[in-house]
Amino acid sequence: SKMVPTVFSYVPFMGNAIEFGKDPISFLKSCQAIYGDVFTFQLMNKKVTACLGPDGNQFVFNARQTHASAAAAYNDMTKYVFGKDIVFDTAHSIFMEQKRFIKAGLNVETFKKDVPLILEECDLFFDKFEKSGEIDAYHMFGALIINTASRALLGPEIRNALDDGVAQLYYDLDQGFRPINFMFPNLPLPAYRKRDEAREKLAVVYEKVIKNRRDNKEVHDDLLQSLMNSKYKDGSPVPDAQICGILTAALFGGQHTSSTTSAWASLELAHRPDIVKALREEMIEKLGSLQVDFTYENLDKLELLEDVVRETLRLHPPIFNMMRRVVNEDMLHEKSGLMIPQGNYICAAPGVTQIDATYFNEPMKWNPYRWSEKTDPVHQYEQGDDANIDYGFGAVGISSRSPFLPFGAGRHRCIGEKFGYLQLKAIIGTFVKKFDIEGTTPNVPKPDYTSMVVVPENSKIKFTRRV
Ligand code: HEM
């Protein structure tokens, strides 16, 4: 077998990092035009083999864990933020059990009690707004979502502690979770020290809450409680220190992903008054009036609202590429017959297939209606034998060969998808009910790829409160 072609670079050491950093999607597409779906490029000291197209998605997401390791790709960075013995800092089979615990805590019963809590947080938040003004949508939704997610997932105690310094701890942790930390996970710098202190202080806060619930036999209906009640297969409970880390990981999993998605959705809607109107009409038609509060059940009926979220995740996926590291031995890419050396990273890029005209008609157009019309070729790819594999936390229900994978696929697929949709629908739906919105630029802004998730380069919008 042959070796994978390598993308040319003028700059030693930096390799293709500058081009990739500025606009990874265009970079990957231009390389694809020259080299095909499989090629290696250099990001500083890392060799990354891109595996594009639906076959690339399947190759990366379906790879054996002993060949292509997410832990070897991510743990250098995540262990300092989440802590020890969880997620990528433990055996793969243990992490799969931990994913099962989280998934079990995100069930229909908890979703039913989550919706009123999310709405209450939205009211508290939006009631402080002026009658009209201009606001940075990404930061605004970020500030709201830390409240809604911690209220729903972590419980009332931690939500109440947010204003007494816990929000600052999350902020400090977040400063250690940026692309620069992927290159240099640990340096003797103040930001890194703050990150480590924040992780330790958060653990103290969480442990107090856990102990308090245990001592007072207080039972809540949230992810924290669910983790306190979970048992590993060998019968052992989840140690408190692990509960703390899993809670932080879950909060981080949903925080920036959901903040950017709401920001992009509101920016797109700000340029599409017809869809805002259609969203309100749908609420009136399905719920009776705009005054009826959202519930878990009635949100399920709002299909256009759901398709607004789905279409935003297609055109603006917060995580457009996902990495694994080739471990133990070289890896054969069967479809092309190419060999990928051990030590390389392999990279799937659903963000590229999601804007490929082979799978989506007029792919650059934000068109929520495409999902109910179902005329895009993407639908031919969603089913596949691998959709029913259970990796230890239940089957994922979608083939890893699908061109539409904003939540990934296979053993590392997101378990927060349902909660993510629920929270996004409640928040965007509430925003559209309460405010009229307008863009501040003629077109929807371009993406900024230099952040951990793909954010709008300018997310200012104008709002006016509706009476
Ligand atoms: C995994 C996206 C919300 C927890 C993933 C992956 C993606 C993703 C792309 C796969 C990463 C990979 O294969 O390397 C998103 C998006 C969200 C979202 C777009 C919201 C719109 C959430 C929420 C939670 C969460 C709310 C927690 C409650 C996780 C976990 C994993 C994961 C635990 C598993 C990581 C692994 O197995 O390696 N997510 N996520 N996510 N996500 Fe999410």
Short mmCIF file of C-alpha atoms and ligand atoms in Angstrom, two decimals:
data_model
loop_
_atom_site.label_atom_id
_atom_site.label_comp_id
_atom_site.label_asym_id
_atom_site.label_seq_id
_atom_site.Cartn_x
_atom_site.Cartn_y
_atom_site.Cartn_z
CA SER A 1 0.00 0.00 0.00
CA LYS A 2 1.02 3.63 -0.63
CA MET A 3 1.54 6.47 1.82
CA VAL A 4 -0.98 9.29 2.12
CA PRO A 5 -0.11 12.42 0.04
CA THR A 6 1.22 15.34 2.05
CA VAL A 7 0.09 18.92 1.54
CA PHE A 8 2.93 21.22 0.53
CA SER A 9 4.06 23.89 2.97
CA TYR A 10 6.53 26.77 2.64
CA VAL A 11 6.91 27.30 6.35
CA PRO A 12 8.89 24.82 8.39
CA PHE A 13 7.39 23.88 11.77
CA MET A 14 4.23 26.00 11.38
CA GLY A 15 3.31 23.84 8.38
CA ASN A 16 -0.26 24.61 7.26
CA ALA A 17 -1.31 25.97 10.67
CA ILE A 18 -1.83 29.54 9.45
CA GLU A 19 -4.04 28.64 6.48
CA PHE A 20 -5.90 26.03 8.47
CA GLY A 21 -6.32 28.38 11.43
CA LYS A 22 -7.78 31.19 9.33
CA ASP A 23 -10.32 29.22 7.33
CA PRO A 24 -10.09 25.45 7.83
CA ILE A 25 -13.11 24.67 5.65
CA SER A 26 -11.69 26.45 2.58
CA PHE A 27 -8.27 24.98 3.29
CA LEU A 28 -9.63 21.43 3.47
CA LYS A 29 -11.73 21.93 0.32
CA SER A 30 -8.83 23.33 -1.68
CA CYS A 31 -6.63 20.40 -0.63
CA GLN A 32 -9.45 17.98 -1.46
CA ALA A 33 -9.53 19.39 -5.01
CA ILE A 34 -5.82 18.61 -5.43
CA TYR A 35 -5.23 15.44 -3.38
CA GLY A 36 -8.65 13.79 -3.06
CA ASP A 37 -10.42 12.85 0.16
CA VAL A 38 -7.39 11.60 2.08
CA PHE A 39 -4.28 13.74 2.64
CA THR A 40 -1.92 14.73 5.43
CA PHE A 41 -1.21 18.29 6.49
CA GLN A 42 0.91 19.74 9.25
CA LEU A 43 -0.33 21.72 12.27
CA MET A 44 2.78 22.85 14.10
CA ASN A 45 4.32 19.62 15.39
CA LYS A 46 1.25 17.50 14.60
CA LYS A 47 0.62 15.55 11.40
CA VAL A 48 -3.07 15.44 10.63
CA THR A 49 -4.58 13.12 8.03
CA ALA A 50 -7.88 14.51 6.80
CA CYS A 51 -10.44 11.84 5.88
CA LEU A 52 -13.16 13.70 4.01
CA GLY A 53 -16.56 12.75 2.63
CA PRO A 54 -19.08 10.28 4.07
CA ASP A 55 -16.47 7.51 3.78
CA GLY A 56 -14.04 9.63 5.78
CA ASN A 57 -16.70 10.18 8.43
CA GLN A 58 -17.27 6.44 8.62
CA PHE A 59 -13.56 5.63 8.66
CA VAL A 60 -12.85 7.96 11.59
CA PHE A 61 -16.03 7.43 13.64
CA ASN A 62 -16.13 3.68 13.19
CA ALA A 63 -12.41 3.05 13.74
CA ARG A 64 -11.43 0.62 16.46
CA GLN A 65 -10.65 2.40 19.68
CA THR A 66 -7.35 0.52 19.94
CA HIS A 67 -6.35 1.99 16.53
CA ALA A 68 -7.75 5.49 16.62
CA SER A 69 -7.87 7.00 20.07
CA ALA A 70 -9.87 10.06 21.07
CA ALA A 71 -8.13 10.01 24.45
CA ALA A 72 -4.70 10.24 22.80
CA ALA A 73 -5.97 13.19 20.74
CA TYR A 74 -7.76 15.14 23.48
CA ASN A 75 -6.64 14.17 26.98
CA ASP A 76 -3.58 16.43 27.12
CA MET A 77 -6.04 19.26 27.06
CA THR A 78 -9.18 17.97 28.78
CA LYS A 79 -7.54 16.43 31.85
CA TYR A 80 -6.64 19.87 33.22
CA VAL A 81 -10.19 21.13 32.81
CA PHE A 82 -12.26 18.10 33.83
CA GLY A 83 -9.83 16.43 36.22
CA LYS A 84 -8.58 12.89 36.75
CA ASP A 85 -10.09 9.45 36.13
CA ILE A 86 -12.95 10.55 33.91
CA VAL A 87 -13.68 11.00 30.20
CA PHE A 88 -10.33 10.65 28.35
CA ASP A 89 -8.30 10.21 31.52
CA THR A 90 -9.51 6.69 32.17
CA ALA A 91 -9.85 3.36 30.33
CA HIS A 92 -12.12 3.63 27.28
CA SER A 93 -14.57 1.08 28.71
CA ILE A 94 -14.89 3.11 31.93
CA PHE A 95 -15.61 6.26 29.95
CA MET A 96 -18.32 4.42 28.05
CA GLU A 97 -19.91 3.56 31.41
CA GLN A 98 -19.66 7.22 32.42
CA LYS A 99 -21.40 8.20 29.18
CA ARG A 100 -24.15 5.73 30.09
CA PHE A 101 -24.55 7.49 33.49
CA ILE A 102 -24.89 10.90 31.82
CA LYS A 103 -27.29 9.60 29.21
CA ALA A 104 -29.42 7.96 31.91
CA GLY A 105 -29.63 11.33 33.68
CA LEU A 106 -30.90 12.99 30.51
CA ASN A 107 -34.28 11.26 30.18
CA VAL A 108 -37.83 12.29 29.30
CA GLU A 109 -38.85 12.66 32.97
CA THR A 110 -36.01 15.10 33.68
CA PHE A 111 -36.66 16.94 30.38
CA LYS A 112 -40.25 17.52 31.51
CA LYS A 113 -39.09 19.25 34.67
CA ASP A 114 -36.24 21.04 32.81
CA VAL A 115 -38.45 23.11 30.50
CA PRO A 116 -40.15 25.23 33.21
CA LEU A 117 -36.74 25.79 34.86
CA ILE A 118 -35.21 26.95 31.56
CA LEU A 119 -38.19 29.27 30.96
CA GLU A 120 -37.86 30.74 34.46
CA GLU A 121 -34.18 31.46 33.84
CA CYS A 122 -35.05 33.06 30.46
CA ASP A 123 -37.62 35.33 32.15
CA LEU A 124 -35.19 36.38 34.88
CA PHE A 125 -32.59 37.11 32.21
CA PHE A 126 -34.64 38.85 29.53
CA ASP A 127 -36.73 40.90 31.98
CA LYS A 128 -33.58 42.90 32.74
CA PHE A 129 -33.28 44.01 29.10
CA GLU A 130 -34.07 47.57 28.00
CA LYS A 131 -37.01 48.19 25.67
CA SER A 132 -34.62 48.16 22.74
CA GLY A 133 -30.90 48.12 22.06
CA GLU A 134 -27.96 46.38 20.49
CA ILE A 135 -26.35 43.30 21.99
CA ASP A 136 -23.61 40.75 21.26
CA ALA A 137 -25.70 37.62 20.73
CA TYR A 138 -22.87 35.13 21.41
CA HIS A 139 -21.98 36.60 24.79
CA MET A 140 -25.61 37.18 25.68
CA PHE A 141 -26.65 33.58 24.99
CA GLY A 142 -23.48 32.33 26.71
CA ALA A 143 -24.47 34.18 29.89
CA LEU A 144 -28.03 32.81 29.68
CA ILE A 145 -27.02 29.22 28.94
CA ILE A 146 -24.66 28.92 31.88
CA ASN A 147 -27.75 29.70 34.00
CA THR A 148 -30.18 27.38 32.21
CA ALA A 149 -27.76 24.46 31.92
CA SER A 150 -26.49 24.63 35.48
CA ARG A 151 -30.05 25.00 36.80
CA ALA A 152 -31.32 22.02 34.81
CA LEU A 153 -28.31 19.69 34.94
CA LEU A 154 -26.43 20.56 38.12
CA GLY A 155 -29.37 21.57 40.28
CA PRO A 156 -30.60 24.56 42.29
CA GLU A 157 -27.70 24.67 44.78
CA ILE A 158 -24.99 25.13 42.16
CA ARG A 159 -27.18 27.45 40.11
CA ASN A 160 -27.59 29.66 43.17
CA ALA A 161 -23.85 29.61 43.81
CA LEU A 162 -23.18 30.95 40.27
CA ASP A 163 -23.54 34.58 41.33
CA ASP A 164 -21.29 34.04 44.37
CA GLY A 165 -18.15 33.34 42.39
CA VAL A 166 -18.87 30.00 40.72
CA ALA A 167 -19.48 31.73 37.36
CA GLN A 168 -15.99 33.25 37.67
CA LEU A 169 -14.56 29.76 38.29
CA TYR A 170 -16.19 28.51 35.08
CA TYR A 171 -14.73 31.49 33.27
CA ASP A 172 -11.22 30.72 34.59
CA LEU A 173 -11.59 27.08 33.59
CA ASP A 174 -12.75 28.17 30.17
CA GLN A 175 -9.60 30.20 29.67
CA GLY A 176 -7.75 26.88 29.76
CA PHE A 177 -9.95 25.40 27.06
CA ARG A 178 -8.88 27.22 23.92
CA PRO A 179 -7.05 26.22 20.73
CA ILE A 180 -3.76 27.49 22.16
CA ASN A 181 -4.11 24.91 24.97
CA PHE A 182 -4.33 22.19 22.31
CA MET A 183 -0.82 23.18 21.17
CA PHE A 184 0.54 23.88 24.65
CA PRO A 185 -1.57 22.12 27.28
CA ASN A 186 0.57 23.10 30.21
CA LEU A 187 2.80 26.12 30.69
CA PRO A 188 3.87 27.94 33.86
CA LEU A 189 1.59 30.89 33.07
CA PRO A 190 -1.03 32.65 35.21
CA ALA A 191 -3.94 31.49 33.01
CA TYR A 192 -2.93 27.86 33.49
CA ARG A 193 -2.52 28.28 37.25
CA LYS A 194 -5.94 29.94 37.45
CA ARG A 195 -7.44 27.07 35.45
CA ASP A 196 -6.06 24.50 37.90
CA GLU A 197 -7.18 26.50 40.93
CA ALA A 198 -10.65 26.93 39.46
CA ARG A 199 -10.97 23.18 38.90
CA GLU A 200 -10.02 22.49 42.50
CA LYS A 201 -12.30 25.20 43.95
CA LEU A 202 -15.23 23.95 41.86
CA ALA A 203 -14.70 20.46 43.21
CA VAL A 204 -14.96 21.85 46.75
CA VAL A 205 -18.27 23.56 45.89
CA TYR A 206 -19.71 20.44 44.23
CA GLU A 207 -18.55 18.13 47.04
CA LYS A 208 -20.33 20.28 49.62
CA VAL A 209 -23.56 20.06 47.65
CA ILE A 210 -23.21 16.28 47.29
CA LYS A 211 -22.55 15.83 50.99
CA ASN A 212 -25.45 18.07 51.89
CA ARG A 213 -27.86 16.09 49.73
CA ARG A 214 -26.60 12.86 51.25
CA ASP A 215 -26.70 14.05 54.87
CA ASN A 216 -30.20 15.50 54.54
CA LYS A 217 -31.46 12.66 52.33
CA GLU A 218 -32.48 15.37 49.89
CA VAL A 219 -33.39 14.01 46.47
CA HIS A 220 -33.54 16.09 43.29
CA ASP A 221 -34.34 15.23 39.72
CA ASP A 222 -31.16 16.27 37.90
CA LEU A 223 -27.91 14.98 36.44
CA LEU A 224 -26.09 15.43 39.75
CA GLN A 225 -28.62 13.18 41.50
CA SER A 226 -28.48 10.66 38.71
CA LEU A 227 -24.68 10.44 39.02
CA MET A 228 -24.94 10.07 42.81
CA ASN A 229 -27.24 7.08 42.25
CA SER A 230 -25.21 5.46 39.44
CA LYS A 231 -23.15 2.31 39.82
CA TYR A 232 -20.34 0.93 37.68
CA LYS A 233 -20.79 -2.61 36.36
CA ASP A 234 -18.64 -3.92 39.19
CA GLY A 235 -21.15 -2.50 41.68
CA SER A 236 -19.04 0.44 42.88
CA PRO A 237 -20.59 3.91 43.16
CA VAL A 238 -19.15 6.88 41.30
CA PRO A 239 -16.62 8.58 43.63
CA ASP A 240 -17.49 12.19 44.50
CA ALA A 241 -14.37 13.51 42.79
CA GLN A 242 -15.47 11.81 39.57
CA ILE A 243 -19.01 13.17 39.88
CA CYS A 244 -17.50 16.68 40.04
CA GLY A 245 -15.46 16.14 36.90
CA ILE A 246 -18.33 14.57 34.97
CA LEU A 247 -20.58 17.52 35.87
CA THR A 248 -17.99 19.99 34.61
CA ALA A 249 -17.48 17.94 31.43
CA ALA A 250 -21.25 17.86 30.78
CA LEU A 251 -21.57 21.58 31.37
CA PHE A 252 -18.63 22.29 29.03
CA GLY A 253 -20.02 19.90 26.43
CA GLY A 254 -23.15 21.99 26.14
CA GLN A 255 -21.94 25.50 26.89
CA HIS A 256 -20.12 26.92 23.85
CA THR A 257 -21.83 24.57 21.42
CA SER A 258 -25.26 25.83 22.47
CA SER A 259 -24.19 29.49 22.82
CA THR A 260 -22.83 29.65 19.27
CA THR A 261 -25.82 27.77 17.88
CA SER A 262 -28.25 30.25 19.46
CA ALA A 263 -26.11 33.15 18.27
CA TRP A 264 -26.02 31.87 14.68
CA ALA A 265 -29.73 31.07 14.74
CA SER A 266 -30.60 34.57 15.95
CA LEU A 267 -28.29 36.16 13.34
CA GLU A 268 -29.88 34.12 10.57
CA LEU A 269 -33.36 34.95 11.87
CA ALA A 270 -32.44 38.63 12.09
CA HIS A 271 -32.03 38.50 8.31
CA ARG A 272 -35.16 36.41 7.68
CA PRO A 273 -38.25 38.19 9.05
CA ASP A 274 -40.40 35.76 7.03
CA ILE A 275 -39.14 32.83 9.10
CA VAL A 276 -39.55 34.71 12.37
CA LYS A 277 -43.16 35.32 11.32
CA ALA A 278 -43.61 31.66 10.40
CA LEU A 279 -42.19 30.59 13.79
CA ARG A 280 -44.75 32.74 15.62
CA GLU A 281 -47.54 31.44 13.39
CA GLU A 282 -46.50 27.89 14.15
CA MET A 283 -46.66 28.61 17.90
CA ILE A 284 -50.12 30.10 17.55
CA GLU A 285 -51.33 27.23 15.38
CA LYS A 286 -49.89 24.39 17.48
CA LEU A 287 -50.08 25.90 21.00
CA GLY A 288 -53.14 28.16 20.75
CA SER A 289 -51.40 31.47 21.34
CA LEU A 290 -48.03 33.11 21.99
CA GLN A 291 -48.99 33.39 25.67
CA VAL A 292 -49.04 29.61 26.22
CA ASP A 293 -45.86 28.53 28.05
CA PHE A 294 -43.59 25.99 26.38
CA THR A 295 -43.59 22.49 27.83
CA TYR A 296 -41.64 19.39 26.90
CA GLU A 297 -44.71 18.08 25.06
CA ASN A 298 -45.68 21.21 23.16
CA LEU A 299 -42.09 22.02 22.12
CA ASP A 300 -42.13 18.66 20.39
CA LYS A 301 -44.89 19.95 18.09
CA LEU A 302 -42.87 22.97 16.95
CA GLU A 303 -41.27 21.41 13.89
CA LEU A 304 -40.16 24.59 12.17
CA LEU A 305 -38.45 25.72 15.39
CA GLU A 306 -36.65 22.38 15.50
CA ASP A 307 -35.65 22.71 11.84
CA VAL A 308 -34.28 26.21 12.55
CA VAL A 309 -31.94 24.59 15.09
CA ARG A 310 -31.11 21.68 12.78
CA GLU A 311 -30.38 23.93 9.80
CA THR A 312 -28.20 26.16 11.97
CA LEU A 313 -26.24 23.08 13.06
CA ARG A 314 -25.79 22.14 9.39
CA LEU A 315 -24.50 25.47 8.11
CA HIS A 316 -22.78 26.57 11.34
CA PRO A 317 -21.73 23.41 13.20
CA PRO A 318 -20.00 24.50 16.44
CA ILE A 319 -17.59 21.55 16.06
CA PHE A 320 -16.88 21.03 12.36
CA ASN A 321 -14.04 18.50 12.66
CA MET A 322 -13.22 15.73 15.09
CA MET A 323 -9.85 14.15 15.76
CA ARG A 324 -8.44 10.79 16.82
CA ARG A 325 -4.81 9.73 17.13
CA VAL A 326 -3.43 6.63 15.40
CA VAL A 327 -2.00 4.43 18.14
CA ASN A 328 -0.28 1.03 18.41
CA GLU A 329 0.30 0.50 14.67
CA ASP A 330 -0.06 2.13 11.25
CA MET A 331 -3.63 2.24 10.00
CA LEU A 332 -4.88 1.18 6.58
CA HIS A 333 -7.50 3.39 4.91
CA GLU A 334 -9.21 0.56 3.02
CA LYS A 335 -11.16 2.58 0.44
CA SER A 336 -8.01 4.24 -0.93
CA GLY A 337 -5.46 1.59 0.01
CA LEU A 338 -3.38 4.31 1.71
CA MET A 339 -1.38 3.72 4.91
CA ILE A 340 -1.62 6.26 7.74
CA PRO A 341 1.40 6.18 10.05
CA GLN A 342 1.09 5.61 13.78
CA GLY A 343 1.31 8.94 15.62
CA ASN A 344 -0.66 10.87 12.99
CA TYR A 345 -4.01 12.38 13.88
CA ILE A 346 -6.97 11.43 11.73
CA CYS A 347 -9.62 14.05 11.20
CA ALA A 348 -13.22 13.75 10.02
CA ALA A 349 -14.84 16.98 8.92
CA PRO A 350 -18.65 16.81 8.88
CA GLY A 351 -18.52 20.61 8.51
CA VAL A 352 -17.27 20.01 4.94
CA THR A 353 -19.87 17.39 3.93
CA GLN A 354 -22.59 19.56 5.45
CA ILE A 355 -21.97 22.26 2.83
CA ASP A 356 -21.28 19.92 -0.09
CA ALA A 357 -23.72 20.22 -3.01
CA THR A 358 -23.53 16.44 -3.47
CA TYR A 359 -25.64 16.05 -0.31
CA PHE A 360 -27.48 19.35 0.10
CA ASN A 361 -29.21 21.42 -2.58
CA GLU A 362 -28.00 25.05 -2.54
CA PRO A 363 -25.78 24.17 0.41
CA MET A 364 -24.73 27.71 1.36
CA LYS A 365 -28.32 28.82 1.75
CA TRP A 366 -29.73 28.75 5.30
CA ASN A 367 -33.07 27.13 4.59
CA PRO A 368 -34.83 25.44 7.52
CA TYR A 369 -37.58 24.22 5.18
CA ARG A 370 -35.19 21.77 3.47
CA TRP A 371 -35.64 19.42 6.45
CA SER A 372 -39.42 19.05 6.08
CA GLU A 373 -39.23 19.02 2.28
CA LYS A 374 -36.74 16.11 2.45
CA THR A 375 -35.55 16.54 -1.13
CA ASP A 376 -31.81 16.77 -0.33
CA PRO A 377 -29.73 13.69 -1.21
CA VAL A 378 -28.45 13.55 2.42
CA HIS A 379 -31.43 11.39 3.41
CA GLN A 380 -30.11 8.44 1.38
CA TYR A 381 -27.11 8.15 3.69
CA GLU A 382 -28.60 8.29 7.17
CA GLN A 383 -29.45 4.63 7.50
CA GLY A 384 -26.75 2.03 7.81
CA ASP A 385 -25.90 -1.13 9.73
CA ASP A 386 -23.67 0.76 12.11
CA ALA A 387 -26.57 2.90 13.38
CA ASN A 388 -27.60 0.10 15.76
CA ILE A 389 -24.26 -0.69 17.40
CA ASP A 390 -24.33 -0.28 21.19
CA TYR A 391 -20.99 1.05 22.45
CA GLY A 392 -22.01 0.77 26.09
CA PHE A 393 -24.30 3.79 26.31
CA GLY A 394 -27.00 2.68 23.86
CA ALA A 395 -27.21 2.73 20.07
CA VAL A 396 -26.69 6.11 18.43
CA GLY A 397 -29.38 5.62 15.76
CA ILE A 398 -27.58 7.21 12.84
CA SER A 399 -24.97 5.85 10.46
CA SER A 400 -21.45 7.21 10.79
CA ARG A 401 -21.49 7.45 6.99
CA SER A 402 -24.07 10.23 7.09
CA PRO A 403 -22.88 13.57 5.65
CA PHE A 404 -24.86 15.34 8.43
CA LEU A 405 -23.11 14.74 11.75
CA PRO A 406 -23.06 17.88 13.93
CA PHE A 407 -23.03 15.59 17.00
CA GLY A 408 -20.42 13.17 15.66
CA ALA A 409 -21.05 9.44 15.35
CA GLY A 410 -20.06 6.08 16.73
CA ARG A 411 -18.58 5.46 20.16
CA HIS A 412 -17.80 9.13 20.76
CA ARG A 413 -21.12 10.50 19.62
CA CYS A 414 -22.71 13.21 21.70
CA ILE A 415 -25.15 12.08 24.42
CA GLY A 416 -26.32 15.67 24.95
CA GLU A 417 -28.14 15.99 21.61
CA LYS A 418 -31.68 15.70 22.99
CA PHE A 419 -31.03 18.05 25.89
CA GLY A 420 -29.23 20.39 23.48
CA TYR A 421 -32.22 20.58 21.12
CA LEU A 422 -34.63 21.01 24.02
CA GLN A 423 -32.64 23.85 25.56
CA LEU A 424 -32.03 25.56 22.21
CA LYS A 425 -35.69 25.34 21.19
CA ALA A 426 -36.84 26.74 24.53
CA ILE A 427 -34.32 29.60 24.41
CA ILE A 428 -34.66 30.57 20.73
CA GLY A 429 -38.45 30.16 20.91
CA THR A 430 -38.60 32.44 23.96
CA PHE A 431 -36.32 35.01 22.33
CA VAL A 432 -38.51 35.13 19.22
CA LYS A 433 -41.64 35.49 21.37
CA LYS A 434 -40.22 38.35 23.41
CA PHE A 435 -38.26 40.37 20.86
CA ASP A 436 -38.23 41.65 17.30
CA ILE A 437 -34.70 41.40 15.95
CA GLU A 438 -32.65 42.98 13.20
CA GLY A 439 -29.11 42.49 11.93
CA THR A 440 -26.46 45.20 12.17
CA THR A 441 -24.77 44.20 8.90
CA PRO A 442 -26.28 43.71 5.42
CA ASN A 443 -25.45 39.99 5.46
CA VAL A 444 -25.09 37.30 8.11
CA PRO A 445 -21.51 37.65 9.43
CA LYS A 446 -18.71 35.25 8.53
CA PRO A 447 -17.39 32.58 10.87
CA ASP A 448 -14.37 33.10 13.11
CA TYR A 449 -12.44 29.84 13.40
CA THR A 450 -9.81 30.97 15.89
CA SER A 451 -12.02 30.09 18.86
CA MET A 452 -12.66 26.60 20.28
CA VAL A 453 -16.04 26.46 18.58
CA VAL A 454 -16.97 28.31 15.39
CA VAL A 455 -18.36 31.70 16.44
CA PRO A 456 -19.67 34.56 14.27
CA GLU A 457 -16.96 37.18 13.65
CA ASN A 458 -19.49 39.81 14.69
CA SER A 459 -22.60 38.75 16.52
CA LYS A 460 -24.24 42.11 17.21
CA ILE A 461 -28.00 42.24 16.77
CA LYS A 462 -30.65 44.90 17.43
CA PHE A 463 -33.62 43.94 19.56
CA THR A 464 -36.93 45.58 20.39
CA ARG A 465 -39.19 44.21 23.07
CA ARG A 466 -42.61 43.13 21.82
CA VAL A 467 -45.67 44.16 23.77
C1 HEM B 1 -19.62 14.51 22.09
C2 HEM B 1 -21.42 18.32 19.66
C3 HEM B 1 -24.26 19.39 23.46
C4 HEM B 1 -21.90 16.10 26.10
C5 HEM B 1 -19.87 15.43 21.10
C6 HEM B 1 -19.29 15.41 19.77
C7 HEM B 1 -19.79 16.48 19.10
C8 HEM B 1 -20.70 17.19 20.00
C9 HEM B 1 -19.47 16.89 17.67
C10 HEM B 1 -18.32 14.34 19.24
C11 HEM B 1 -16.88 14.70 19.47
C12 HEM B 1 -15.91 13.74 18.80
O1 HEM B 1 -16.31 12.75 18.17
O2 HEM B 1 -14.69 13.96 18.89
C13 HEM B 1 -22.37 18.92 20.47
C14 HEM B 1 -23.25 19.98 20.04
C15 HEM B 1 -24.07 20.29 21.11
C16 HEM B 1 -23.68 19.40 22.20
C17 HEM B 1 -23.26 20.62 18.65
C18 HEM B 1 -25.18 21.29 21.25
C19 HEM B 1 -25.76 21.93 20.28
C20 HEM B 1 -23.87 18.60 24.50
C21 HEM B 1 -24.46 18.61 25.82
C22 HEM B 1 -23.78 17.69 26.56
C23 HEM B 1 -22.77 17.09 25.71
C24 HEM B 1 -25.64 19.47 26.24
C25 HEM B 1 -23.98 17.27 28.00
C26 HEM B 1 -25.10 17.32 28.64
C27 HEM B 1 -21.11 15.37 25.23
C28 HEM B 1 -20.37 14.17 25.63
C29 HEM B 1 -19.73 13.70 24.46
C30 HEM B 1 -20.09 14.62 23.39
C31 HEM B 1 -20.30 13.54 27.02
C32 HEM B 1 -18.89 12.43 24.32
C33 HEM B 1 -17.46 12.66 24.01
C34 HEM B 1 -16.79 11.37 23.63
O3 HEM B 1 -17.37 10.29 23.72
O4 HEM B 1 -15.60 11.42 23.26
N1 HEM B 1 -20.72 16.54 21.21
N2 HEM B 1 -22.65 18.61 21.77
N3 HEM B 1 -22.85 17.67 24.47
N4 HEM B 1 -20.92 15.60 23.90
FE1 HEM B 1 -21.85 17.03 22.82
#
